[in-house]
Structures are given as C-alpha cells and as structure tokens.
Amino acid sequence: MIATCDVQMMMNPGCHFPTYSVTGLFSDGDVILGGIFPFHDDAEFEKITFTIEPAPINCRRTPSQTYQGLQAMMFAVEEINHNNYLLPNTTLGFQIYDSCRVNQRSLQATLWMLTGQEKPVLNFCCQRELPLMGIIGDAGSSSSIVMARILGLYKFPQISYVSTSPLLSNRNQFPSFFRTITNDDLQAQGLAQLLVHFGWTWVGILVEDNDYGQQGYHLIKQELAKAGACIAFSENIILSRADRNALHIIQVIKNSTAKAIVIFSSDAGLVPLIDQMIVRNVSGKVFIASEGWSTSATLAIEKYNEFLSGTIGIGTHSGEIPGFKEYLDAINPVTSPDNVFLPEFWEDVFNCKWPPQKNATTFWDNESKLCTGHERIGSLQVDFNDGTNLRSSYNVYNAVYASAWSLHDLIFCKSHKDLNSKTACADINNFKPWQLLHYVKNVHFQSKSGEEIFFNQNGEVPVRYDIVSWQQGQERGLRQMTVGSYDSNAPHGQTIKVNTSGILWVSRASQWGNAHTAKGALMLQCLLGCLPDGVA
C-alpha cells in the first residue's frame, strides 16, 4: 500500500532511503502538479540475469509532437502563475517525467511523485514539497490504466490528454480518472456517420491486433450496422510480424470491390503495411483514418504524397493556444539550462551534436555538425512549432487549466449543489486528494479559445472531433486540413458538418464512394445479410 503524507511526515529530516538518478523536470511552487509524457517513443530492455540488479530501461527516439505536449504543460503553468485572478497568491510547481511509452516507467514515475523518492519505498512519503495535487498523463491507454489503479485507491485526480480506451470510463474501477479527449466509443460513431455521409456503404476494415484495434473493430462494426452500411472484409494488422501480414492484406484489398477502407491503427503500426502497398501498386482506394493516425506527422511525408493523398479521417479536436507558438519559437537550451530534455531534442531537430563533455564515454563522430545553442526554432517549419495543429497539446493545456480551476474553487470553497454546506473549506497548505477530486468533478470554465470545458459523469469532456483531409501542398509532404467537424451534442442530423469543397480526392469515383456506383447491387448485398466479397 501507498500512504499519503501529512506535513509532519514530509518535513521529517530523518526519513531517507537509497536513491538512484532519475531524469525529470522540476519547478518549485506552493502546490505541485505532476506530469507524465512519452518524451521518447521507444525503449530498450536489458537482459535480466537475476544475478545483478536489473538495469534501468534505456529510452530512445524523440518525437517532436510529444515534446510539444510537454512544453504545453510548462507554458500553461507559467501562464497561470502570471494570472492575477486564477489562483491569486498561489503558485503552481511541477514534476514531469518521461514514460518512454513503457508501462513500467509510467508506474515508476507515479510512485516517484507519490512517495517523493527516486527509488520509491511503498507506504512512505518523504517529499519536502506540499502534497501532490494530481497528475497530468499518461498518453497511452494501457499506461493510464496502470496509473489509475494506484491513483484511484487514494483518489488522486488524474487527467489524461490522449488515452481513449472505453475501459477508462468505468467509474467503479477508475474513480479519479478524467480525460480531455473523447473515448473510442464515440470515435466509432463519428467514423460510421462520416462513411454514411459520403455514401460509402460497402467498406473494408483493417485493425491492429491489440486492444485499440480490436475494440475499434467491434465498435465500428456495431455502428456501421446501425447506419445501414456493410463490411466487405476485415483483417488484422499483425504487429508481431515485421511486414504486418502485408502480402495477405494487400491480396484481400485487391480482390475486393470495396472502394473505402477504414483503418484503426497507430501510425507506427501502419508504416510497414503502407510501404508494401506502394510497392505492390494498391490503387483506386480511399482510406478512412481513425484518430490513431489521422493527424500523423510520421506518415505525412513526401514519400507517401500520392498514395495517401485523398485520405480522410476523424482526428482529435484542435484548439487555439494564444501565444504558444511564440513560446515554442523562443525555446533555447542556453537560456533554459535546467530543461534536461531540451539538449537531446535540440540534437534531433537541428541534426547536430553537442560537444563532448570532459570524461565523456559516449562515441563522438568528428564529422558531426556541432550544436551551438544559437540555432533558432523559429527559423524552422516543423511539427513542433506548428501553432495551427495543436491537438494533443491543446488537450494538455486544458488538462492543466482544469486542475488549476479545480484548485481555485477549493481555495475559495466554491460550493456546488452536491456539496454539503456544512463541509469545512480545505486548507490549501494541507488538503487531501479526495477534497480536490470533488472540485475536479464539478469544474466548468471557458478556455481562451472560447470553448466550454467540463467533465461528464464518466470524467470526459464534450465530444468534439475534427474531420481532416490529406492533401498535397506546395511544400514537401502532405497537409492535414480540417474540413469539418463531428459533435455528438449537436441536434439530430447536424452532428456531421463537412465542407466538401475543401476536400481534394484522389479520383472523382472516391468522392461519393459507393453512393452513385452500383448502388442497387450494394443494397442487394446488404439485404442478403452483408455478404463478404466472393460469397454468393
């Protein structure tokens, strides 16, 4: 068990345990907000021999989009600390750790923050800061579930910015979990309505062979049946195979009469399959992207220009964060020496290497370009400083503000209809996590972009998706243009809004799918029970 600490325990100078080096970002404040982000998106595991202490997980690969989310948390905290109305006379601090997209790291970081120890000792809390107010994170649903099992025991508020699994909507299992992104149940509804809107009533489905893909398949299958559409084929993208079972999938696609193919996948899981589709000349199809890859920077590159142009998908809603692009453009490792993640990111984005330190044991290539620290992010046109595509970063921003407004309401003892009027106001210097949790449940504020932010009974924000169209632009690579929206709270018949003139299709036949081609035959197939291709 993990015990929360009172002030007396936290200030106990005799509470010490063995520690080891932990990389993270820290900022002092009157109240601490935790954050967990996949600064790296891959990891190496050392072989465990059980004769020596297992080595730490070695993280690698730095994606710029997730680093932008980490910076969004820092920007929001800085902005709140300069706000004279929100949390007056109270400053937010933070602790931010890298999960590497590994569940063990997410759990480890959670324990670091709960116990105040770099090598956590369960049932002890030795941190000298004020009690942790909550945690923003993690990205993946599986790691958020691991965290929520622990945080839910003690009612620590947890707000995720990307986790979409419907399992996390179970309030009995995850009583303190919230998210600023919509769960996959409603994504499936949006995808089904999008297909029907364009007349695609005879579709193929490709899904990853993991929880995300399999849950997505069952949900989209149900929603397509409700909408009157039929499934021509369904195939698993086998992640355990390097080629993702590509040759079999390609043969199925070529043999099918379906023009539209829905793909429930992550971008990383899709790359080997797309590569083989190009080699095998798969053409004449339009792809409908799930949220997992609809706004991917990995796939929006020049290599895939012709093949993925015309793709349409449903993506996380993108909002505005005033001043954030300027903040990103001004980031510099020289002026931010305490930002331990920034030097590695700098090497990645500027393709340079920092000069080796004295006694360094790392390999140094004399031909590498040296980083100077005088490079300017603002001179680049990269995903990191694109202020028009703030999807997960916008969710992070709203999560931090939801935490701050909840704390603001707690400080001023703002009453709610379900709060006992006899309940005493919490002490800001020694409040309990369950006291703040009440205010998170009831928080309601307007974002700077004018949107109403609040959580429903399942801890989720109102459903909003962007409909995106993949188009070739003047620059290298593909643009993912917002051409519409899906809002489940809109009146019946108005949930889908699409500006069809803003869409560039691969061919005129793709524009209206199967609505105007062989419509009678397709309707007959549906009446016969949605027979798959080749079944008479």
Coordinates of C-alpha atoms in Angstrom, one line a residue:
M1 CA 0.0 0.0 0.0
I2 CA 1.0 3.6 -0.6
A3 CA 0.3 6.1 2.2
T4 CA -0.3 9.8 1.6
C5 CA 1.7 12.1 3.9
D6 CA 0.9 14.9 6.2
V7 CA 3.1 17.9 6.6
Q8 CA 4.9 16.5 9.6
M9 CA 6.0 13.4 7.7
M10 CA 7.1 15.4 4.7
M11 CA 9.4 17.6 6.8
N12 CA 10.9 14.7 8.8
P13 CA 14.7 15.1 8.2
G14 CA 15.3 11.5 9.3
C15 CA 13.4 9.9 6.5
H16 CA 16.0 8.7 4.0
F17 CA 16.2 5.8 1.6
P18 CA 18.7 4.7 -1.1
T19 CA 18.1 6.5 -4.4
Y20 CA 19.3 6.4 -8.0
S21 CA 19.5 9.0 -10.7
V22 CA 16.1 10.0 -12.2
T23 CA 15.7 12.3 -15.1
G24 CA 12.9 14.8 -14.9
L25 CA 11.8 18.4 -14.9
F26 CA 11.1 20.2 -11.7
S27 CA 9.8 23.6 -10.7
D28 CA 9.1 24.9 -7.2
G29 CA 5.7 26.2 -6.3
D30 CA 3.2 26.4 -3.4
V31 CA 1.4 23.3 -4.9
I32 CA 2.9 20.6 -7.2
L33 CA 1.2 19.3 -10.3
G34 CA 2.7 16.1 -11.8
G35 CA 3.1 15.3 -15.4
I36 CA 4.0 12.1 -17.4
F37 CA 4.8 12.3 -21.1
P38 CA 6.4 10.0 -23.6
F39 CA 9.4 12.3 -24.4
H40 CA 10.9 9.2 -26.0
D41 CA 8.7 6.8 -28.0
D42 CA 10.8 3.7 -27.8
A43 CA 12.8 1.8 -25.3
E44 CA 15.5 -1.0 -25.0
F45 CA 15.3 -3.6 -22.2
E46 CA 18.5 -5.1 -20.9
K47 CA 18.5 -8.9 -20.4
I48 CA 17.6 -9.8 -16.8
T49 CA 20.0 -12.4 -15.3
F50 CA 18.7 -12.3 -11.7
T51 CA 22.3 -12.2 -10.6
I52 CA 22.7 -8.4 -10.5
E53 CA 20.2 -5.6 -10.1
P54 CA 18.3 -5.0 -13.3
A55 CA 19.5 -2.1 -15.3
P56 CA 17.2 0.9 -15.9
I57 CA 15.1 1.0 -19.1
N58 CA 17.1 2.7 -21.9
C59 CA 14.9 5.2 -23.7
R60 CA 15.4 6.2 -27.4
R61 CA 13.9 8.2 -30.2
T62 CA 12.5 11.7 -29.6
P63 CA 9.2 12.6 -31.4
S64 CA 8.7 16.3 -31.7
Q65 CA 4.9 16.2 -31.2
T66 CA 5.0 14.6 -27.8
Y67 CA 7.7 17.1 -26.7
Q68 CA 5.3 19.9 -27.8
G69 CA 2.8 18.5 -25.3
L70 CA 5.3 18.5 -22.5
Q71 CA 6.1 22.2 -23.3
A72 CA 2.3 22.9 -23.4
M73 CA 2.1 21.9 -19.7
M74 CA 5.1 24.1 -18.8
F75 CA 3.5 27.0 -20.8
A76 CA 0.2 26.6 -19.1
V77 CA 1.7 26.6 -15.6
E78 CA 3.8 29.7 -16.4
E79 CA 0.7 31.4 -17.8
I80 CA -1.4 30.5 -14.7
N81 CA 1.3 31.8 -12.4
H82 CA 1.1 35.2 -14.1
N83 CA -2.7 35.3 -13.9
N84 CA -3.9 37.8 -11.3
Y85 CA -7.3 36.2 -11.0
L86 CA -6.7 32.5 -11.2
L87 CA -5.0 31.1 -8.1
P88 CA -4.0 34.5 -6.7
N89 CA -1.1 34.4 -4.2
T90 CA -0.6 30.7 -5.0
T91 CA 2.0 29.4 -7.5
L92 CA 2.0 26.1 -9.3
G93 CA 5.1 24.0 -9.5
F94 CA 5.5 20.8 -11.4
Q95 CA 7.3 17.5 -11.6
I96 CA 7.5 16.0 -15.1
Y97 CA 8.8 12.5 -16.0
D98 CA 9.4 10.6 -19.3
S99 CA 7.4 7.4 -19.7
C100 CA 9.2 6.2 -22.9
R101 CA 5.8 4.7 -23.8
V102 CA 6.6 1.9 -21.3
N103 CA 4.0 0.9 -18.7
Q104 CA 6.7 0.2 -16.0
R105 CA 8.1 3.7 -16.4
S106 CA 4.7 5.3 -16.1
L107 CA 4.0 3.4 -12.9
Q108 CA 7.5 4.1 -11.6
A109 CA 7.1 7.8 -12.2
T110 CA 3.7 7.8 -10.5
L111 CA 5.4 6.2 -7.4
W112 CA 8.2 8.7 -7.5
M113 CA 5.7 11.5 -7.2
L114 CA 3.5 9.8 -4.6
T115 CA 6.4 8.8 -2.3
G116 CA 8.8 11.7 -3.0
Q117 CA 11.6 9.1 -3.5
E118 CA 13.6 8.5 -6.7
K119 CA 13.7 4.8 -5.6
P120 CA 10.2 4.6 -4.2
V121 CA 9.5 2.8 -0.9
L122 CA 5.9 1.9 -0.6
N123 CA 4.0 3.1 2.4
F124 CA 6.4 6.0 2.9
C125 CA 6.3 9.6 1.7
C126 CA 9.4 11.7 2.3
Q127 CA 9.0 14.5 -0.1
R128 CA 9.6 18.0 1.3
E129 CA 7.1 19.7 -1.1
L130 CA 3.5 20.3 -0.4
P131 CA 1.1 17.3 -1.2
L132 CA 0.8 16.4 -4.8
M133 CA -2.4 17.9 -6.2
G134 CA -2.7 15.4 -9.1
I135 CA -1.1 14.1 -12.3
I136 CA -1.5 15.0 -16.0
G137 CA -1.0 11.9 -18.0
D138 CA -0.2 9.5 -19.5
A139 CA -0.5 9.3 -23.3
G140 CA -1.3 5.6 -23.9
S141 CA -4.5 4.0 -22.5
S142 CA -2.6 0.9 -21.1
S143 CA -0.2 3.1 -19.1
S144 CA -3.0 5.3 -17.9
I145 CA -4.9 2.3 -16.7
V146 CA -1.8 1.1 -14.7
M147 CA -1.5 4.6 -13.1
A148 CA -5.2 4.9 -12.5
R149 CA -5.2 1.6 -10.5
I150 CA -2.9 3.2 -8.0
L151 CA -4.1 6.8 -8.1
G152 CA -7.7 5.7 -7.7
L153 CA -7.0 4.0 -4.4
Y154 CA -6.3 7.3 -2.8
K155 CA -8.5 9.5 -5.0
F156 CA -5.6 11.4 -6.6
P157 CA -7.0 13.3 -9.6
Q158 CA -5.5 12.1 -12.9
I159 CA -6.3 13.8 -16.2
S160 CA -5.1 12.2 -19.4
Y161 CA -4.7 14.1 -22.7
V162 CA -4.6 11.2 -25.2
S163 CA -5.9 7.9 -23.6
T164 CA -9.0 6.9 -25.5
S165 CA -9.9 3.4 -24.2
P166 CA -13.6 3.0 -23.3
L167 CA -12.5 0.9 -20.3
L168 CA -11.4 4.1 -18.6
S169 CA -15.0 5.3 -18.5
N170 CA -15.8 2.8 -15.7
R171 CA -16.1 5.0 -12.6
N172 CA -16.2 2.0 -10.3
Q173 CA -12.7 0.9 -11.4
F174 CA -11.2 4.3 -12.1
P175 CA -13.0 6.8 -9.8
S176 CA -10.4 9.5 -10.1
F177 CA -9.6 9.3 -13.8
F178 CA -10.5 12.1 -16.2
R179 CA -9.5 12.9 -19.8
T180 CA -9.6 15.9 -22.1
I181 CA -10.0 13.6 -25.2
T182 CA -13.0 11.6 -26.3
N183 CA -13.1 7.8 -25.8
D184 CA -13.2 5.4 -28.8
D185 CA -16.9 4.6 -28.4
L186 CA -17.8 8.0 -29.8
Q187 CA -15.0 7.9 -32.3
A188 CA -16.6 4.8 -33.9
Q189 CA -20.0 6.7 -34.1
G190 CA -18.3 9.6 -35.8
L191 CA -16.5 7.3 -38.3
A192 CA -19.7 5.5 -39.1
Q193 CA -21.6 8.7 -39.7
L194 CA -18.7 10.0 -41.9
L195 CA -18.9 6.9 -44.1
V196 CA -22.6 7.2 -44.5
H197 CA -22.3 11.0 -45.2
F198 CA -20.2 10.2 -48.3
G199 CA -22.2 7.2 -49.3
W200 CA -19.6 4.5 -48.5
T201 CA -22.0 1.7 -47.6
W202 CA -19.6 -1.2 -48.7
V203 CA -16.3 -0.9 -46.8
G204 CA -13.2 -2.9 -45.8
I205 CA -11.8 -2.7 -42.3
L206 CA -8.1 -3.1 -41.2
V207 CA -7.3 -3.1 -37.5
E208 CA -4.3 -3.6 -35.3
D209 CA -4.2 -6.9 -33.3
N210 CA -4.1 -5.1 -30.0
D211 CA -6.7 -3.6 -27.6
Y212 CA -7.0 -0.3 -29.6
G213 CA -7.6 -2.1 -32.9
Q214 CA -9.9 -4.9 -31.6
Q215 CA -12.1 -2.6 -29.6
G216 CA -12.2 -0.3 -32.5
Y217 CA -13.3 -3.1 -34.8
H218 CA -16.2 -4.2 -32.6
L219 CA -17.4 -0.6 -32.1
I220 CA -17.2 0.4 -35.8
K221 CA -18.9 -2.9 -36.8
Q222 CA -21.8 -2.1 -34.4
E223 CA -22.1 1.5 -35.6
L224 CA -22.0 0.6 -39.3
A225 CA -24.8 -1.9 -38.8
K226 CA -26.9 0.8 -37.1
A227 CA -26.2 3.1 -40.1
G228 CA -27.1 0.5 -42.7
A229 CA -23.6 0.0 -44.1
C230 CA -22.0 -3.3 -44.8
I231 CA -18.5 -4.8 -44.2
A232 CA -16.8 -6.3 -47.3
F233 CA -13.9 -7.7 -45.4
S234 CA -12.0 -7.2 -42.1
E235 CA -8.3 -8.1 -41.5
N236 CA -5.9 -7.8 -38.6
I237 CA -2.6 -5.9 -38.9
I238 CA -0.3 -8.3 -37.1
L239 CA 2.1 -6.1 -35.1
S240 CA 4.3 -9.0 -34.1
R241 CA 5.3 -9.5 -37.7
A242 CA 7.8 -7.1 -39.3
D243 CA 5.7 -6.9 -42.5
R244 CA 2.4 -6.6 -40.6
N245 CA 1.0 -9.5 -42.7
A246 CA 1.1 -7.1 -45.6
L247 CA 1.1 -9.5 -48.5
H248 CA -2.1 -11.2 -47.4
I249 CA -3.9 -7.9 -46.6
I250 CA -2.9 -6.5 -50.0
Q251 CA -4.3 -9.5 -51.8
V252 CA -7.6 -9.2 -49.9
I253 CA -7.8 -5.5 -50.8
K254 CA -7.1 -6.1 -54.5
N255 CA -9.8 -8.8 -54.7
S256 CA -12.4 -6.6 -53.0
T257 CA -14.9 -4.3 -54.7
A258 CA -14.9 -2.0 -51.7
K259 CA -13.5 1.4 -52.6
A260 CA -13.3 2.7 -49.0
I261 CA -11.1 1.1 -46.3
V262 CA -11.3 2.1 -42.6
I263 CA -8.0 1.6 -40.8
F264 CA -8.0 1.5 -36.9
S265 CA -4.3 1.8 -36.2
S266 CA -1.4 3.8 -34.8
D267 CA 0.9 5.5 -37.3
A268 CA 3.9 3.4 -36.3
G269 CA 1.9 0.1 -36.8
L270 CA 0.9 1.2 -40.2
V271 CA 4.2 2.2 -41.8
P272 CA 5.4 -1.3 -43.0
L273 CA 1.9 -2.0 -44.5
I274 CA 1.8 1.3 -46.4
D275 CA 5.3 0.7 -47.7
Q276 CA 4.3 -2.7 -49.1
M277 CA 1.0 -1.2 -50.6
I278 CA 3.1 1.3 -52.6
V279 CA 5.5 -1.5 -53.8
R280 CA 2.5 -3.7 -54.8
N281 CA 0.7 -0.8 -56.5
V282 CA -2.5 -0.8 -54.5
S283 CA -4.6 2.0 -56.1
G284 CA -8.2 3.2 -56.5
K285 CA -9.0 3.1 -52.8
V286 CA -9.7 5.8 -50.3
F287 CA -8.5 5.4 -46.7
I288 CA -10.6 6.5 -43.7
A289 CA -8.3 7.1 -40.8
S290 CA -9.0 6.6 -37.2
E291 CA -7.8 9.1 -34.6
G292 CA -4.7 7.0 -34.0
W293 CA -3.1 8.1 -37.3
S294 CA -5.4 10.7 -38.9
T295 CA -3.1 13.6 -37.9
S296 CA 0.2 11.7 -38.0
A297 CA 3.4 13.5 -38.9
T298 CA 5.2 10.2 -39.4
L299 CA 3.0 9.4 -42.5
A300 CA 2.6 12.9 -43.8
I301 CA 5.9 12.9 -45.6
E302 CA 6.8 13.3 -49.3
K303 CA 7.3 9.5 -49.7
Y304 CA 3.6 9.0 -49.2
N305 CA 2.3 12.0 -51.2
E306 CA 0.5 10.3 -54.0
F307 CA -0.5 7.2 -52.1
L308 CA -2.2 8.9 -49.0
S309 CA -3.4 12.0 -50.7
G310 CA -7.2 11.9 -50.5
T311 CA -7.3 10.1 -47.2
I312 CA -10.0 11.4 -44.9
G313 CA -10.3 10.8 -41.2
I314 CA -11.5 11.8 -37.8
G315 CA -9.0 13.5 -35.5
T316 CA -8.6 14.9 -32.1
H317 CA -10.2 18.4 -31.9
S318 CA -7.6 21.1 -32.4
G319 CA -8.0 24.4 -30.5
E320 CA -6.0 27.6 -30.2
I321 CA -3.5 28.4 -27.5
P322 CA -2.7 32.2 -27.8
G323 CA 1.0 32.9 -27.5
F324 CA 2.1 29.3 -27.6
K325 CA 3.8 29.4 -31.0
E326 CA 5.9 32.4 -29.9
Y327 CA 6.7 30.5 -26.7
L328 CA 7.9 27.5 -28.7
D329 CA 9.9 29.6 -31.1
A330 CA 11.8 31.2 -28.2
I331 CA 12.9 27.9 -26.6
N332 CA 16.6 27.6 -26.3
P333 CA 18.9 25.3 -24.2
V334 CA 21.3 28.2 -23.4
T335 CA 18.5 30.2 -21.7
S336 CA 16.8 27.1 -20.2
P337 CA 19.8 25.1 -18.8
D338 CA 17.5 23.3 -16.3
N339 CA 15.4 21.7 -19.1
V340 CA 17.1 18.3 -19.1
F341 CA 15.1 17.1 -22.2
L342 CA 15.9 20.1 -24.4
P343 CA 19.6 19.2 -25.4
E344 CA 18.5 15.9 -26.8
F345 CA 15.6 17.4 -28.6
W346 CA 17.9 20.1 -30.0
E347 CA 20.2 17.5 -31.5
D348 CA 17.2 15.8 -33.1
V349 CA 15.5 18.8 -34.6
F350 CA 18.7 20.5 -35.8
N351 CA 20.6 17.3 -36.8
C352 CA 23.7 18.3 -34.7
K353 CA 25.7 17.1 -31.7
W354 CA 26.7 18.9 -28.6
P355 CA 30.5 18.9 -28.0
P356 CA 31.5 16.0 -25.7
Q357 CA 31.9 16.8 -22.0
K358 CA 35.1 16.1 -20.1
N359 CA 35.4 12.4 -19.2
A360 CA 32.5 11.6 -21.5
T361 CA 32.4 7.9 -22.5
T362 CA 29.9 8.3 -25.4
F363 CA 31.1 7.9 -29.0
W364 CA 31.9 11.1 -30.8
D365 CA 31.9 11.5 -34.6
N366 CA 34.3 14.2 -35.7
E367 CA 32.2 14.8 -38.8
S368 CA 29.0 15.6 -36.9
K369 CA 27.8 19.2 -37.0
L370 CA 28.2 20.9 -33.7
C371 CA 25.2 22.3 -31.8
T372 CA 25.9 25.9 -30.7
G373 CA 22.7 26.8 -28.9
H374 CA 22.4 29.8 -31.2
E375 CA 20.1 27.9 -33.6
R376 CA 16.5 29.2 -33.6
I377 CA 13.4 27.1 -33.5
G378 CA 11.6 29.9 -35.1
S379 CA 13.6 29.5 -38.3
L380 CA 12.3 26.0 -38.9
Q381 CA 9.0 24.8 -40.2
V382 CA 8.5 21.6 -38.2
D383 CA 5.7 19.9 -36.4
F384 CA 7.0 21.1 -33.0
N385 CA 6.3 24.8 -33.7
D386 CA 3.2 24.5 -35.8
G387 CA 0.7 26.6 -34.0
T388 CA -2.2 25.5 -36.3
N389 CA -2.2 21.8 -35.3
L390 CA -2.4 21.8 -31.6
R391 CA -4.3 18.6 -30.9
S392 CA -2.8 16.6 -28.0
S393 CA -1.0 19.8 -26.8
Y394 CA -4.4 21.5 -26.7
N395 CA -5.7 18.7 -24.5
V396 CA -2.7 19.0 -22.2
Y397 CA -3.3 22.7 -21.9
N398 CA -6.9 22.2 -21.0
A399 CA -6.0 19.5 -18.5
V400 CA -3.6 21.8 -16.7
Y401 CA -6.3 24.6 -16.6
A402 CA -8.9 22.1 -15.4
S403 CA -6.5 21.2 -12.5
A404 CA -5.9 24.9 -11.7
W405 CA -9.6 25.9 -11.8
S406 CA -10.4 23.0 -9.5
L407 CA -7.7 24.1 -7.0
H408 CA -9.0 27.7 -7.3
D409 CA -12.5 26.5 -6.4
L410 CA -11.1 24.5 -3.5
I411 CA -9.2 27.5 -2.1
F412 CA -12.3 29.8 -2.3
C413 CA -14.5 26.9 -1.1
K414 CA -16.8 27.3 -4.1
S415 CA -20.0 25.4 -3.3
H416 CA -21.7 23.0 -5.6
K417 CA -25.2 21.6 -5.4
D418 CA -24.0 18.2 -4.2
L419 CA -21.5 19.6 -1.7
N420 CA -22.7 19.5 1.9
S421 CA -23.0 23.2 3.1
K422 CA -21.7 22.1 6.5
T423 CA -18.4 20.8 5.0
A424 CA -15.5 23.0 6.1
C425 CA -13.2 24.6 3.5
A426 CA -10.0 22.7 2.8
D427 CA -6.7 24.0 4.0
I428 CA -4.5 24.9 1.0
N429 CA -1.4 24.0 2.9
N430 CA -2.6 20.6 3.9
F431 CA -5.6 19.4 1.7
K432 CA -6.3 15.8 0.9
P433 CA -6.5 14.5 -2.7
W434 CA -10.2 13.4 -2.3
Q435 CA -11.1 17.0 -1.4
L436 CA -9.7 18.3 -4.6
L437 CA -11.3 15.5 -6.6
H438 CA -14.7 16.8 -5.7
Y439 CA -13.9 20.1 -7.4
V440 CA -12.4 18.4 -10.5
K441 CA -15.6 16.5 -11.0
N442 CA -17.5 19.8 -10.9
V443 CA -15.1 22.1 -12.7
H444 CA -16.6 24.3 -15.5
F445 CA -14.7 27.0 -17.3
Q446 CA -14.2 28.7 -20.6
S447 CA -10.9 28.1 -22.5
K448 CA -9.1 31.0 -24.1
S449 CA -10.4 29.8 -27.5
G450 CA -14.0 30.2 -26.2
E451 CA -14.9 26.6 -25.6
E452 CA -16.7 25.3 -22.6
I453 CA -14.6 22.8 -20.6
F454 CA -16.2 20.4 -18.1
F455 CA -16.4 16.7 -17.3
N456 CA -19.4 14.5 -17.6
Q457 CA -20.3 11.7 -15.2
N458 CA -17.7 9.5 -16.8
G459 CA -14.9 12.1 -16.4
E460 CA -14.9 13.0 -20.1
V461 CA -15.2 16.4 -21.9
P462 CA -17.9 17.1 -24.5
V463 CA -17.4 15.1 -27.7
R464 CA -15.6 17.1 -30.5
Y465 CA -13.7 15.7 -33.4
D466 CA -12.2 17.4 -36.4
I467 CA -12.7 15.9 -39.9
V468 CA -9.3 16.1 -41.7
S469 CA -8.5 15.7 -45.4
W470 CA -5.0 14.7 -46.5
Q471 CA -3.8 16.9 -49.4
Q472 CA -0.5 17.5 -51.3
G473 CA 0.7 21.0 -50.6
Q474 CA 3.3 23.3 -52.1
E475 CA 5.8 22.2 -49.6
R476 CA 7.2 18.7 -49.4
G477 CA 4.9 16.3 -47.6
L478 CA 1.1 16.2 -47.0
R479 CA -1.1 18.7 -45.3
Q480 CA -3.9 17.5 -43.0
M481 CA -6.6 20.1 -43.5
T482 CA -9.5 20.5 -41.2
V483 CA -12.6 20.3 -43.4
G484 CA -15.4 19.7 -41.0
S485 CA -16.4 18.5 -37.5
Y486 CA -18.3 15.9 -35.6
D487 CA -20.2 17.0 -32.5
S488 CA -22.3 14.4 -30.8
N489 CA -24.1 17.1 -28.7
A490 CA -25.4 18.8 -31.9
P491 CA -29.1 18.5 -32.9
H492 CA -30.0 15.3 -34.8
G493 CA -28.9 15.5 -38.4
Q494 CA -26.3 18.1 -37.6
T495 CA -23.6 16.1 -35.9
I496 CA -21.5 15.9 -39.1
K497 CA -20.5 19.1 -40.8
V498 CA -18.2 18.9 -43.8
N499 CA -17.0 21.5 -46.3
T500 CA -16.8 19.2 -49.3
S501 CA -15.3 21.9 -51.5
G502 CA -12.2 21.9 -49.2
I503 CA -11.5 18.2 -49.9
L504 CA -9.1 17.0 -52.6
W505 CA -10.0 13.5 -53.7
V506 CA -7.7 11.0 -55.4
S507 CA -10.4 10.5 -58.1
R508 CA -13.9 11.5 -58.7
A509 CA -15.1 8.0 -58.1
S510 CA -13.8 8.3 -54.5
Q511 CA -15.8 11.4 -53.8
W512 CA -19.1 9.8 -53.2
G513 CA -17.9 6.3 -52.6
N514 CA -20.5 3.7 -53.4
A515 CA -23.5 6.1 -53.3
H516 CA -23.5 6.5 -57.1
T517 CA -21.7 3.4 -58.3
A518 CA -23.5 0.0 -58.4
K519 CA -25.8 1.3 -55.7
G520 CA -28.5 -1.2 -56.4
A521 CA -26.1 -4.2 -56.3
L522 CA -24.7 -3.0 -53.0
M523 CA -28.2 -2.5 -51.5
L524 CA -29.0 -6.1 -52.6
Q525 CA -25.8 -7.4 -50.8
C526 CA -26.9 -5.6 -47.7
L527 CA -30.4 -7.1 -47.8
L528 CA -28.8 -10.5 -48.2
G529 CA -27.0 -10.0 -44.9
C530 CA -23.9 -8.1 -45.9
L531 CA -22.3 -11.0 -47.7
P532 CA -18.5 -10.5 -47.9
D533 CA -16.7 -10.3 -51.3
G534 CA -16.8 -13.6 -53.2
V535 CA -19.8 -15.1 -51.3
A536 CA -22.8 -15.8 -53.5

